[in-house]
Structures are given as C-alpha cells and as structure tokens.
Tab-separated table of C-alpha atoms and ligand atoms in Angstrom:
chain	number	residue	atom	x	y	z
I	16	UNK	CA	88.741	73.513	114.038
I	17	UNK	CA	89.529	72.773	117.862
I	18	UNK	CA	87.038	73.211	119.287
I	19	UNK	CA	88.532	73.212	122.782
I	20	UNK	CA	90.500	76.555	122.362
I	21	UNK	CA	91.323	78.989	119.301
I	22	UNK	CA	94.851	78.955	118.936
I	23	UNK	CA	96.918	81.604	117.139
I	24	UNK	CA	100.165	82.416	116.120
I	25	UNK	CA	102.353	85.245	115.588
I	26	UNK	CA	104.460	86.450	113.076
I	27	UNK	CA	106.642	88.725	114.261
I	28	UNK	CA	108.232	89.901	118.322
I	29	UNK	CA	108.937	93.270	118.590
I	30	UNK	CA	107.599	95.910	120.582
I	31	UNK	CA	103.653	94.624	119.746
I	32	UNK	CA	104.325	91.540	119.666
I	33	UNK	CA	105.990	90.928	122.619
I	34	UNK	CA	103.307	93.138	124.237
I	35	UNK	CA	100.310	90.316	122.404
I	36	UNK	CA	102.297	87.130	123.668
I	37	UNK	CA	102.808	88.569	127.169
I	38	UNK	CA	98.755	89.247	127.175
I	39	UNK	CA	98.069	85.803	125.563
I	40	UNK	CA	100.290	84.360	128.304
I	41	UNK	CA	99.708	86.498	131.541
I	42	UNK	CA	95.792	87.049	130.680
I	43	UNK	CA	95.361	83.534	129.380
I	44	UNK	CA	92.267	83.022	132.362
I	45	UNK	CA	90.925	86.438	132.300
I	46	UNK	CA	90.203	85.932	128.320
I	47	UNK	CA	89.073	82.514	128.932
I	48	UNK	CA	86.695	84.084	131.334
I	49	UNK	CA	85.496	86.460	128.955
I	50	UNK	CA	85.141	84.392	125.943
I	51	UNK	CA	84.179	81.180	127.432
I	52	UNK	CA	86.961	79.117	125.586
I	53	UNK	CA	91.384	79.903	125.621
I	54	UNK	CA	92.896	81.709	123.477
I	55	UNK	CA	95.683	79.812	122.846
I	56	UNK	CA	99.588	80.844	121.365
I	57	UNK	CA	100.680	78.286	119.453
I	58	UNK	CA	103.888	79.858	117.911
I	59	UNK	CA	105.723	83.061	117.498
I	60	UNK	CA	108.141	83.293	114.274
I	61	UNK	CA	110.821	85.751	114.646
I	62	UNK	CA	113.641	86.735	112.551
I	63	UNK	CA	116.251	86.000	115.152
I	64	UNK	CA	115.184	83.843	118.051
I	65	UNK	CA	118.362	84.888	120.303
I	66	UNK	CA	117.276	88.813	120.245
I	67	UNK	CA	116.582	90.846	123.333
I	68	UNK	CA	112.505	91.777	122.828
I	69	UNK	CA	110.781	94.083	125.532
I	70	UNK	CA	108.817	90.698	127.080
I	71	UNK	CA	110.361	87.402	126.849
I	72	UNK	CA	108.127	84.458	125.770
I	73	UNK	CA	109.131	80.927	126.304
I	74	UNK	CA	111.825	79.959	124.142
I	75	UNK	CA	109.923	76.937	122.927
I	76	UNK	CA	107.076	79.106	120.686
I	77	UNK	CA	109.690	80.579	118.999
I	78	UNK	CA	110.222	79.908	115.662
I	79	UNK	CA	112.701	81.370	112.815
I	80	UNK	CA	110.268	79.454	110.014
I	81	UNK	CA	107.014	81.587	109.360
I	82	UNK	CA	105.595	79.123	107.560
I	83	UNK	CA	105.225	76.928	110.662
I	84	UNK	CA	101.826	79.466	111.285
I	85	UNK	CA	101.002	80.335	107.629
I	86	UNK	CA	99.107	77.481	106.094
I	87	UNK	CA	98.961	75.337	109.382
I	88	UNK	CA	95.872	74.055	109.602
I	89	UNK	CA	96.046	74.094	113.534
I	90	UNK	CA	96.538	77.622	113.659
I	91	UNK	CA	93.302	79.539	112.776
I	92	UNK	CA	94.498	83.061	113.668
I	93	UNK	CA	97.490	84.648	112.329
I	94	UNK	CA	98.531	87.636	113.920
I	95	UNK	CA	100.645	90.370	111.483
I	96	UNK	CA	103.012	91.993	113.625
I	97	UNK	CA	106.292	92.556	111.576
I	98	UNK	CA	105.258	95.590	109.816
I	99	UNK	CA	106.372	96.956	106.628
I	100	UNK	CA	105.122	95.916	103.271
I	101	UNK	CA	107.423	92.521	102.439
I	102	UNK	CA	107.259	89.922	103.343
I	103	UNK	CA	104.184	90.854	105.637
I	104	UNK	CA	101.899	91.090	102.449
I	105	UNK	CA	103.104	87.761	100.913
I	106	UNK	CA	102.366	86.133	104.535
I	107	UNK	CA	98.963	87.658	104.876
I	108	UNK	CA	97.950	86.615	101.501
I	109	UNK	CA	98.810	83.236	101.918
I	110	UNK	CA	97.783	82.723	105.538
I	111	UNK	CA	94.246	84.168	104.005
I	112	UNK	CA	94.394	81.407	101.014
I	113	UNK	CA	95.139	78.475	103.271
I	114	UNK	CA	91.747	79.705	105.349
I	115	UNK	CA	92.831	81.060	107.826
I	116	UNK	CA	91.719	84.598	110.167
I	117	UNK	CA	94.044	87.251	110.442
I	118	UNK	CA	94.700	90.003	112.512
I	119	UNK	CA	97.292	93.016	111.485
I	120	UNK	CA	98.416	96.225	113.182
I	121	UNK	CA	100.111	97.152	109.537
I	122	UNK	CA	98.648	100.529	108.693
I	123	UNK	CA	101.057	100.914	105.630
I	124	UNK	CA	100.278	97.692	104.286
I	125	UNK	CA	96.792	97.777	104.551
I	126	UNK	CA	96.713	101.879	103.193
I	127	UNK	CA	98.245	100.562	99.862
I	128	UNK	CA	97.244	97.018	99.301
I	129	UNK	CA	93.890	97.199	101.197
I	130	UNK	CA	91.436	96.444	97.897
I	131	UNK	CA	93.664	93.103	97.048
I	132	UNK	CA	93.867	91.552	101.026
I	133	UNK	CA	90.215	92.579	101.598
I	134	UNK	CA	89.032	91.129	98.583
I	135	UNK	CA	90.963	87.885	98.970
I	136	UNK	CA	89.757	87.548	102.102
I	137	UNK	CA	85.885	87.572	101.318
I	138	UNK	CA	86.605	84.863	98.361
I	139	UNK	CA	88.120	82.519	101.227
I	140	UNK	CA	85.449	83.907	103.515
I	141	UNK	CA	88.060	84.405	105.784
I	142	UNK	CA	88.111	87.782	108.116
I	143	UNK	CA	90.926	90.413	108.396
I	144	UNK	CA	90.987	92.979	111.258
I	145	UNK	CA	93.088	95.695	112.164
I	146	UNK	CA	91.716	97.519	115.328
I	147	UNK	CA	95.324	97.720	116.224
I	148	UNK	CA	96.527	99.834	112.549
I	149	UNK	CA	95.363	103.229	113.754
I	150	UNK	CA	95.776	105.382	116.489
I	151	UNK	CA	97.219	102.187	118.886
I	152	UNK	CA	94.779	101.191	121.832
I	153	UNK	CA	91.724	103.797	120.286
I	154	UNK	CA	88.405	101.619	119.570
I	155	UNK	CA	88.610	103.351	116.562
I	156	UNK	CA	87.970	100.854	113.694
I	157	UNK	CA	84.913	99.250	115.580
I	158	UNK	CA	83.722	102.683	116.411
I	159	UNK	CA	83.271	103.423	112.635
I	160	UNK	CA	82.257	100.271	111.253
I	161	UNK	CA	80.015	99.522	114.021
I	162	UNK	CA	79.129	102.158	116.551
I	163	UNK	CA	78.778	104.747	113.884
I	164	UNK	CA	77.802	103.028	111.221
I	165	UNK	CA	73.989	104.132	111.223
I	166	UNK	CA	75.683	107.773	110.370
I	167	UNK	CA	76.393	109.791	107.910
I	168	UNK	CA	79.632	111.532	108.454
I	169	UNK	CA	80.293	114.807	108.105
I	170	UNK	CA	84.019	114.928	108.933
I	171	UNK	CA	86.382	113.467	111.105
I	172	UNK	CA	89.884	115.387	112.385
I	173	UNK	CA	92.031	113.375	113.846
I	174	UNK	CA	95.464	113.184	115.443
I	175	UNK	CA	96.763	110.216	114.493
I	176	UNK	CA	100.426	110.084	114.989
I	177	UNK	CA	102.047	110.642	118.619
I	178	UNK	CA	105.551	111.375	117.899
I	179	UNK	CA	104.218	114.355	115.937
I	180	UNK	CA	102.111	115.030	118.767
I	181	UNK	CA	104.617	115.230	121.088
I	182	UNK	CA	106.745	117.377	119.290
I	183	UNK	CA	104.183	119.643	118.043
I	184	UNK	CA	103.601	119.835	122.325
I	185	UNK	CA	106.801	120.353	123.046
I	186	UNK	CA	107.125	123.512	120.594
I	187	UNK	CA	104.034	124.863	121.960
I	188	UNK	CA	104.514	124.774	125.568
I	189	UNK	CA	108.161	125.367	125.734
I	190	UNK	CA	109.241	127.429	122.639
I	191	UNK	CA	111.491	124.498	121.220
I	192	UNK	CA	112.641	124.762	117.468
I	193	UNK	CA	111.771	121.588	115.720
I	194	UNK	CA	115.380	120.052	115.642
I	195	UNK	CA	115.147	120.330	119.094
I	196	UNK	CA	111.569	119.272	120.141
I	197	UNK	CA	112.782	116.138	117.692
I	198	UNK	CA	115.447	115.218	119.445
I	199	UNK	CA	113.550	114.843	122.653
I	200	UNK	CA	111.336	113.005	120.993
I	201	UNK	CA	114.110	110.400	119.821
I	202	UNK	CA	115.104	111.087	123.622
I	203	UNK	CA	111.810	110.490	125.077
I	204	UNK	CA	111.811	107.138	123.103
I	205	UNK	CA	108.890	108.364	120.409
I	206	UNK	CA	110.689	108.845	117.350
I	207	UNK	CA	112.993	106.581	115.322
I	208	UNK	CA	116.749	107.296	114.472
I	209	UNK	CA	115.287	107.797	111.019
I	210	UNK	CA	112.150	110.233	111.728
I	211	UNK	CA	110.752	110.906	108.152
I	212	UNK	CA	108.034	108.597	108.251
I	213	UNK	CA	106.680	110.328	111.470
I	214	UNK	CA	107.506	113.681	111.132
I	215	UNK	CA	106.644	114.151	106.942
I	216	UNK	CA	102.922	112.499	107.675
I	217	UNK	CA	103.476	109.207	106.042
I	218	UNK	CA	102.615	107.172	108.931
I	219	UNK	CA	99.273	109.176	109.769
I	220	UNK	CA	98.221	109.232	106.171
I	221	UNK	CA	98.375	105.518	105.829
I	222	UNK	CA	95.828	105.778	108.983
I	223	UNK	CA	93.461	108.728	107.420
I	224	UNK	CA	93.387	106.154	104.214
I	225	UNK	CA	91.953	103.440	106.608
I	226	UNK	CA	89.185	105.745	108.415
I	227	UNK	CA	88.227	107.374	104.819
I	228	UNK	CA	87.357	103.807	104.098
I	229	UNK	CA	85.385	103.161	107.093
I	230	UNK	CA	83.694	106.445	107.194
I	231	UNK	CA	82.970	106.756	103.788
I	232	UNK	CA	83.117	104.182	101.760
I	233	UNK	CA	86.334	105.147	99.841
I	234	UNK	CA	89.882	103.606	99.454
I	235	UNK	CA	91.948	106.221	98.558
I	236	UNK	CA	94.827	106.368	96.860
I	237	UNK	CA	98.495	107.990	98.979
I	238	UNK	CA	99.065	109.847	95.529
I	239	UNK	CA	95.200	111.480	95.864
I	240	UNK	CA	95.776	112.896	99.184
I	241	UNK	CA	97.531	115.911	100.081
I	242	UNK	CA	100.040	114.910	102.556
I	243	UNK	CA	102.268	117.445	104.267
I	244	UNK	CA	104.658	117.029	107.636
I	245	UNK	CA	105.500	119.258	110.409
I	246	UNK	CA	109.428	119.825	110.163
I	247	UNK	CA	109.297	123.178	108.185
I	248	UNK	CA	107.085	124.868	111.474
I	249	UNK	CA	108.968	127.929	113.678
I	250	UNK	CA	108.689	128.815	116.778
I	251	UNK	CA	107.252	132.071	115.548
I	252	UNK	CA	104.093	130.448	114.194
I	253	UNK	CA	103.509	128.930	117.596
I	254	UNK	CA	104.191	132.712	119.183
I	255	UNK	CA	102.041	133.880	116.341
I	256	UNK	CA	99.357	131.125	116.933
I	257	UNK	CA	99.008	131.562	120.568
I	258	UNK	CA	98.824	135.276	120.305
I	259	UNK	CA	95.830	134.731	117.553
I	260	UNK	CA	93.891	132.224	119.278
I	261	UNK	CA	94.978	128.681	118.146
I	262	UNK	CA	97.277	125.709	118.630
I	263	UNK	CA	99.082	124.244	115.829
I	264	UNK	CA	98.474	120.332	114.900
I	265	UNK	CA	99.327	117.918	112.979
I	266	UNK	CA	95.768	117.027	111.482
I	267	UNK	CA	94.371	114.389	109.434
I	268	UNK	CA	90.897	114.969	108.406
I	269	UNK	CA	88.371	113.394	105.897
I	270	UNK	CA	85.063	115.439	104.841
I	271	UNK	CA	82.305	115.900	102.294
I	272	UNK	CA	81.770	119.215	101.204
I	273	UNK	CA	78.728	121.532	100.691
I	274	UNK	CA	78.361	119.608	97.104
I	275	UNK	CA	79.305	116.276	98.856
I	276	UNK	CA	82.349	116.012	97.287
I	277	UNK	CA	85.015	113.755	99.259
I	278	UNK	CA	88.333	116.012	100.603
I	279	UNK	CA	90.931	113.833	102.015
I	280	UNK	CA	93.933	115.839	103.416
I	281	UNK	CA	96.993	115.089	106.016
I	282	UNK	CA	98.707	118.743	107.024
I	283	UNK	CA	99.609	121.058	109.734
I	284	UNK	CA	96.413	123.074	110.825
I	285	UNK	CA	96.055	126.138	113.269
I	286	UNK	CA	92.781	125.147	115.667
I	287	UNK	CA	90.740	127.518	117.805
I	288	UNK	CA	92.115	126.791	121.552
I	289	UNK	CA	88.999	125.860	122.928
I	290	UNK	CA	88.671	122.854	119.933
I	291	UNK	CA	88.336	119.540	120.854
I	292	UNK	CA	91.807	118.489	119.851
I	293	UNK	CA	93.032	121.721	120.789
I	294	UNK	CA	94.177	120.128	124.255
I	295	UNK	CA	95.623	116.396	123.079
I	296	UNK	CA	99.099	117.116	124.434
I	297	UNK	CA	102.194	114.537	124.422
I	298	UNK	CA	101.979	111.557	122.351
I	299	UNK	CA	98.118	111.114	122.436
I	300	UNK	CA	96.036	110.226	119.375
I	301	UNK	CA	92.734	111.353	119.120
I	302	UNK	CA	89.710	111.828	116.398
I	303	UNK	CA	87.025	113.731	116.744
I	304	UNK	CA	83.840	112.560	114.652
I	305	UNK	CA	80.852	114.865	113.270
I	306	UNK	CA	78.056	112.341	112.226
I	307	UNK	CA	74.429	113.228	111.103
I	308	UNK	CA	72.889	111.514	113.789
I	309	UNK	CA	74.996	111.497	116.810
I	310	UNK	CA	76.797	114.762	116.141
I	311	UNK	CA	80.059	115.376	117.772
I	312	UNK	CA	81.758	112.838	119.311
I	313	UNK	CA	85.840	112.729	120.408
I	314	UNK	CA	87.944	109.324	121.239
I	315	UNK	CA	90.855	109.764	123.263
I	316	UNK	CA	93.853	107.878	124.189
I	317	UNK	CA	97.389	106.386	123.472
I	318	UNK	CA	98.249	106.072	119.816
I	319	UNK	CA	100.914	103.357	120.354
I	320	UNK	CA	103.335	101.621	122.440
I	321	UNK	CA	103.715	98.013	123.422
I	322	UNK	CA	100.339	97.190	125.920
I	323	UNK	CA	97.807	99.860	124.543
I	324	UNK	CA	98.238	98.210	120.517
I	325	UNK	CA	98.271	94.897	122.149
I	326	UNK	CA	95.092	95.835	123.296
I	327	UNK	CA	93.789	96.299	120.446
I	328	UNK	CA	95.364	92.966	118.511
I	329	UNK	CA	93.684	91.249	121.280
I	330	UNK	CA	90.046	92.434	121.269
I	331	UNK	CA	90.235	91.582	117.433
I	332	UNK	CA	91.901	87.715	118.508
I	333	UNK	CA	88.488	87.572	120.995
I	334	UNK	CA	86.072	88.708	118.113
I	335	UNK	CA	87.342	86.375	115.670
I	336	UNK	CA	88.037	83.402	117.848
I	337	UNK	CA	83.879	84.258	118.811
I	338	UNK	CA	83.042	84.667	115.035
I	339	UNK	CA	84.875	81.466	113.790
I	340	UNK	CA	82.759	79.299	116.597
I	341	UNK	CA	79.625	81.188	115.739
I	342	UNK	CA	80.685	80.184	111.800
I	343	UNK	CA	79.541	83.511	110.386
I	344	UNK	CA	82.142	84.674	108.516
I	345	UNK	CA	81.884	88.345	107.642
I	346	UNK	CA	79.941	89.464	110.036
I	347	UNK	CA	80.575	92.761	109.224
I	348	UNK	CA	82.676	93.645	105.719
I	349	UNK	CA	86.317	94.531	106.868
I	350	UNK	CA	85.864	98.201	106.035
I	351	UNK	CA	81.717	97.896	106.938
I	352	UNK	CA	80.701	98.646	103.951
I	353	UNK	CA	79.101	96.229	101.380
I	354	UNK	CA	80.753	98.130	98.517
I	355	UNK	CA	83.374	100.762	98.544
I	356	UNK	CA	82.909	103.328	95.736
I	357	UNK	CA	85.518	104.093	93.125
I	358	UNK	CA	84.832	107.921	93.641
I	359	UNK	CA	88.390	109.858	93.919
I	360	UNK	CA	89.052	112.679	96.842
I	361	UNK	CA	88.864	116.264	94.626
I	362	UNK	CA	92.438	117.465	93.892
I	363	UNK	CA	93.984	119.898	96.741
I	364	UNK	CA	93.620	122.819	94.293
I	365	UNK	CA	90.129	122.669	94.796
I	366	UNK	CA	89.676	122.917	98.606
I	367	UNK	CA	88.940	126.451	100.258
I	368	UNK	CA	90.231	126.622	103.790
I	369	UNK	CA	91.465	130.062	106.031
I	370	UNK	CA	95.065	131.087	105.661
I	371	UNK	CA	97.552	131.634	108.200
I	372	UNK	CA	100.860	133.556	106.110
I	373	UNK	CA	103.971	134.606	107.532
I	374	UNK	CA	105.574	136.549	105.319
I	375	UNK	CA	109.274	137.925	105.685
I	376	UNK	CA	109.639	141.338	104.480
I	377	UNK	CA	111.728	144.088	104.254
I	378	UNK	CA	110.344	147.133	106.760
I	379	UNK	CA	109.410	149.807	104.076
I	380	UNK	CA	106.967	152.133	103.290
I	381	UNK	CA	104.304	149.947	100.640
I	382	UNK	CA	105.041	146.423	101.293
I	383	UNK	CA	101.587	146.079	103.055
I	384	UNK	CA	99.711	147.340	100.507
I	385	UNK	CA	101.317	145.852	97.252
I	386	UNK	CA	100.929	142.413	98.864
I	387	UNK	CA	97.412	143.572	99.943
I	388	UNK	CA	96.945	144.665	96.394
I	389	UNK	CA	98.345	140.860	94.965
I	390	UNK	CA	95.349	139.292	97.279
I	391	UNK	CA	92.435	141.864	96.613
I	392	UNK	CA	93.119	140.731	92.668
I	393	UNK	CA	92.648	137.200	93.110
I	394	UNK	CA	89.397	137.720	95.458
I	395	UNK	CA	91.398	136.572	98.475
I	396	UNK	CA	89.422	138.722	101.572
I	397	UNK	CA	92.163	139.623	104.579
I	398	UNK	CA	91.100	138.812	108.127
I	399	UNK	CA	93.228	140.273	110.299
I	400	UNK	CA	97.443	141.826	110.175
I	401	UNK	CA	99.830	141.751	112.860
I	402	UNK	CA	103.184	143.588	112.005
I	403	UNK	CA	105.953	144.054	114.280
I	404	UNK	CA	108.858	146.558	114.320
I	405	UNK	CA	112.260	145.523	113.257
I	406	UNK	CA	114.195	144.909	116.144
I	407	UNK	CA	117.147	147.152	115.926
I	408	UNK	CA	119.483	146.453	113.493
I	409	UNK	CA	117.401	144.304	111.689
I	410	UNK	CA	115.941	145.387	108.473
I	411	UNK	CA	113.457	141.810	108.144
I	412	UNK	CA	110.194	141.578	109.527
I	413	UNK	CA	107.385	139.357	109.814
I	414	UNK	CA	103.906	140.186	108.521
I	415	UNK	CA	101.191	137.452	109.740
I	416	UNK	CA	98.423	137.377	107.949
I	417	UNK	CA	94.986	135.477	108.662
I	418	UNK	CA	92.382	135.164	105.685
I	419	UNK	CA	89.314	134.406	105.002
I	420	UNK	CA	87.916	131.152	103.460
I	421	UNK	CA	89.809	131.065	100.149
I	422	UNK	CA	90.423	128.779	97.235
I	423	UNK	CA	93.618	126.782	97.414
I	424	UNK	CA	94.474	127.700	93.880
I	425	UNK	CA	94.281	131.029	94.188
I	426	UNK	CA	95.945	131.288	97.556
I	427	UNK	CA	98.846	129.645	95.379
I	428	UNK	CA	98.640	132.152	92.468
I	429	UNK	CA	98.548	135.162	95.186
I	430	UNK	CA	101.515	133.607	96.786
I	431	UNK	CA	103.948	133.045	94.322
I	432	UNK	CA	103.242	136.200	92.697
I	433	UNK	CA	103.772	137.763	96.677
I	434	UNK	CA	107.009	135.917	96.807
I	435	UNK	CA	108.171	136.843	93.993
I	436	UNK	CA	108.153	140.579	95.051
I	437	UNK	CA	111.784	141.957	95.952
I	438	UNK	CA	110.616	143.078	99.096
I	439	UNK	CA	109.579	139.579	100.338
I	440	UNK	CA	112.853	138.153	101.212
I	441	UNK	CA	111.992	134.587	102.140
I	442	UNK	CA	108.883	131.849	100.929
I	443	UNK	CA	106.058	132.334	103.240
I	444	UNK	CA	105.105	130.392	105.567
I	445	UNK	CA	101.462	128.992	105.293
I	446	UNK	CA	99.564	126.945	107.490
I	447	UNK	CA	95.918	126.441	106.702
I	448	UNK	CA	93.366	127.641	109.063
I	449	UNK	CA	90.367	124.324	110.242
I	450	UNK	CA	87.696	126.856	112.351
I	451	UNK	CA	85.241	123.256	111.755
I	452	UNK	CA	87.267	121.955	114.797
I	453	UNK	CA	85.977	124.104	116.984
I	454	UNK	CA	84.130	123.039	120.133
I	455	UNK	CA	80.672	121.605	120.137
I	456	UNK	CA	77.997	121.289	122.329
I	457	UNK	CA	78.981	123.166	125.189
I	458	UNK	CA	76.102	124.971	127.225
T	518	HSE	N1	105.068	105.984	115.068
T	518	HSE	C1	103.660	106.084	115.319
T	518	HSE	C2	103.375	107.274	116.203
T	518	HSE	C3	103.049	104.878	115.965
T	518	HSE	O1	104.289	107.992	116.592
T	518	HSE	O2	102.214	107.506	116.476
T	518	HSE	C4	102.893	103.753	114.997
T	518	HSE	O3	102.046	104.102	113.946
C-alpha cells in the first residue's frame, strides 16, 4: 500500500465515469482536504480511447487494456463503471481475488450475482460498495446499512427509476398517452432508443433486490418478485385516478406482513395524493422508509445522471481509501448484515392489496350487477363505482371500480371469469391500490 495517496482506477468512461474522473481530477484538493490523504486516478480503461465522452480526461490515463487496473498491485480501488453483466462480473471477480477494493454502480450485476461477489469478497477480506447502484446520488445504501440499521423495517416504497418517473409525470400533468410521454422522455434525454429495461421495471427491480437485502436480510431472486412496467397505463386511469384521489406510480416496495412474511413486489400503484411519494415529479427517485424505531422517514433526490452517481462512486472511493488505512476490512458486511437468510418472498398469489379495475363494457341493462355478482362470490367487497354514459354513438363504456383489501388470487379468479363475460369487451385494466403510502406524521 502507498501510503502517500490511495490511488484508483477505472474501468469504464461513459456518462459515470467521465462524471468520477472529472471529480477525481477537478476535486482532487477538496477530497484531500476531507480525507487527509489524495485520492489519486491512476488509469481509466475504455473500450475505445478516441470516443467523444461527456468530460474529457487526459489522454494519458486512458487505457484500452483493463487488465492494466485489475490485478495491479498499485491500484487498490477499482471502480466498476461499464455496466452490464460481462465482462464487468469477470473484472470484479478478479480485481476482488488479486486483493483489491472495489466500487460498482452495476445494479443488474449485483441484483443477480450479489451472493457470489459478496462472498468472494469477505474470503479476500476485500470490500465491495455500491452507494452509486440505486437511485443515483440518494445516500441510500449507507442509510440502510448504517443509519437504519438499529431498525426493524416495516416497509419501504420507493421510486427508483426516473425515466419512469418522468413519464408517469408527464401523463399525469399533461394528459399524454404513453407513446407519447415516452418519446419525450427519449427527447428529454431520459430514456434509451431501446426503453424496455426502463419502462417494463427491470432496471428498478434490480434496485428493490439490493434494498430487500439491506433492509431485510434477504437476496432475492428476479424470478421471486413480481415485476410489472408501466407501458400498458391510459390516460383514462390517470383521469380516473385524479378524480378518485390518487396519483399513479411506478412503485417498488419491500414489506413484512401481519405474519411477518417477506412481500417483494415492483408494479404500477395508485397512491393517496397527499402520500409522501405522491409529489416526486420528473425524473426524481425517492424511498420512503417505515422503521420500528424511527418511523417514517423519506429520501429525496436525483436517481441518475453523470455528477449526482458520481457522487455517490466517490463517497464510497473516500470510505474505502479511509477503511484500507484504518486496515479494518469489513467494517460493516456489504449488505450490513452478518448473515442473509435463505427465506423466499411469498408468491404474488398470496398478497392482498385494494383494486383499481377499469372495465370496458357494453352500456346495458345488468352488466353492473352480473360483474357485481362474479365479485360478491369470491368474497371480493366493492368500494366505490363510477360509470359514465356512452358518449353518443358509442356503445363502450368504462366502469371503474375500487375494492377493498382482497386476495390476489381471487381478484384473478373474479377477473377472468368477468372478462370472460360477452358484455366485457376488452381485458380490464387493474392497477393495485398501496393506501400504506399515505402521509405520516403530519399535525
Ligand atoms: N435508467 C435509470 C433511470 C437510471 O431512468 O432511473 C440508471 O439506473
């Protein structure tokens, strides 16, 4: 070890990595200030050392060879910046054999092979941190495995993905449809030319995986959480929302139930308006916490973008350049707990949540009451109807319905059995109902 400086290096240059060099650079006294010794960048390997990048470091740390910062023994921090799953996982594995710290912003990578880096890392008694993996420049990691971590956890919600955000904003204010709120987004510069990840939940269940961990102990699997995008929402479930009282979001959430079992679920939710998340507009991220002891608590800020994640890369560069000097390894276990459990989230079937349904349905005599009739049979309880006229012409009509706290298996029997009626002339529109979210503490 120098013990002059800490010096890292960086595998990868785009948007957060440029951002990370220009702070490593441009900060270079202020950090020295702060932690007493430099941070120094050592190298930066790229895949092509002639591209344009959003901050241009000095051609001289570039480097097209990776493994001039994995496995150098005068690098002791390797930053993860590339994204996606190869070679990124080969990298960090080996950077964490040869001894070495690293820091990673990959939330997919970390979502699915989480167990194997974490463990590898404790056998080389190495640390791995990822403040930077979820929600962007939001203390959120160090928030659960530190701040928190005297608490038992009740639930968090959280809004973890801002092009979703944005969109989901857009729709609500202005009326958009969602090819059109989505193209503004690609517009705006939020989404990417190939939106699934974003807009089907993939990207903010990779980051509910990560908080499940820290907040309870748990690694899920993607394949035991129930993960479900926005791009099916209309504008007449915003018109429908607004006129009942809620805002539509994207919302991850983790949560034990009244028997403590674990629910783990990614999905578009209807939220009272006066909720804490009710009001995170535009890109934002936020998560709002229920623990035993503290009780409600909300973080709130950007989820990405190039300075706000480098932000977060940083703070972890500080903490381990501090723990490497102080030689205590570990200091706290990546996920803060000493063990994680092998316990499983209970299958989607088995959650109970309120029901928003928009049916589509022909404008005859009966059609209330045999659909009524489908739900009183299964035990479903009805909370409140709103039926318009057909406009002229139009035989189609929607019938909102808002239910009571009901079993998601029988909300699926009742449905397909209401679908299947002839005068329900398209497949209803659900959206699940989170009243938990609503505000706390207020006077
Ligand atoms: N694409 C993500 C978002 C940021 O829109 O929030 C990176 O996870």
């Amino acid at each position: 070890m120098n013990t002059s400086q800490t010096t890292v290096g960086l595998l990868g240059c785009g948007n957060v990595g440029a951002g990370v060099a220009r702070m490593l650079i441009e900060d270079r006294d202020f950090i020295n200030q702060k932690l007493g010794w430099p941070l120094s960048l050592a190298k930066i390997a790229v895949r092509d050392a002639s591209s344009r990048r959003p901050w241009t470091p000095p051609r001289e740390l570039l480097t097209t060879d990776p493994y001039e910062i994995v496995g150098n023994p005068d690098i002791e921090v390797v930053a993860e910046l590339m994204g996606g799953i190869e070679p990124a996982r080969t990298l960090v594995m080996k950077a964490i054999a040869s001894g070495q710290h690293v820091v990673t912003a990959n939330k997919a990578l970390l979502a699915l092979h989480g167990r194997e880096i974490f463990e590898a890392a404790a056998a080389h008694k190495v640390e791995v941190m990822f403040e930077a993996a979820v929600a962007g420049g939001i203390p959120i990691i160090r928030t659960l495995k530190e701040g928190l971590s005297a608490n038992r956890i009740h639930y968090f919600f959280g809004i973890l993905n801002g092009t979703t955000n944005y969109i989901l904003s857009r729709m609500t204010r202005e009326g958009l449809d969602f090819a059109t709120a989505l193209a503004a987004a690609q517009k705006a510069g939020y989404a990417e030319a190939d939106p699934t990840f974003d807009v089907e939940g993939f990207d903010a269940a990779h980051k509910l995986i990560i908080l499940t961990a820290l907040a309870y102990g748990v690694l899920p699997s993607l394949d035991d959480i129930h993960v479900e995008g926005i791009s099916r929402l209309t504008p007449e479930d915003f018109h429908f929302a607004r006129e009942l009282g809620f805002v539509i979001k994207l919302l991850a959430m983790s949560s034990r139930d009244q028997e403590g079992r674990l629910e783990v679920r990614l999905h578009p939710a209807m939220l009272p308006q006066d909720s804490l998340l009710a009001g995170i507009g535009g890109a934002m991220n936020a998560v709002h916490i229920s623990g035993h002891a503290v009780g409600d608590i909300l973080l709130n800020g950007p989820g990405a973008g190039m300075m706000p994640t480098a932000s977060s890369v940083l703070a972890d560069m500080v903490e381990l350049a501090r723990a490497a000097r102080a030689n205590c390894s570990a200091r706290v276990p990546a996920l803060g707990w000493c063990r994680l459990s092998d316990e499983r989230p209970k299958p989607m079937s088995e959650v109970s949540t309120a029901y928003y349904l928009r049916f589509t349905v022909l404008d005859r005599p009966g059609v209330l009451a045999r659909i009524a009739g489908i739900f009183a049979e299964k035990g479903i309880s009805i909370a409140q109807v709103i039926q318009k006229s057909a406009a002229p012409g139009e035989e189609a009509v929607p019938l909102v319905m808002l239910t009571h706290t009901a079993a998601e298996r029988d909300m699926n029997a009742a449905l397909k059995e209401a679908d299947d009626l002839d005068s329900v002339i398209e497949s209803t529109m659900l959206i699940r109902v989170e009243e938990r979210c609503a505000a706390r503490g207020a006077a």
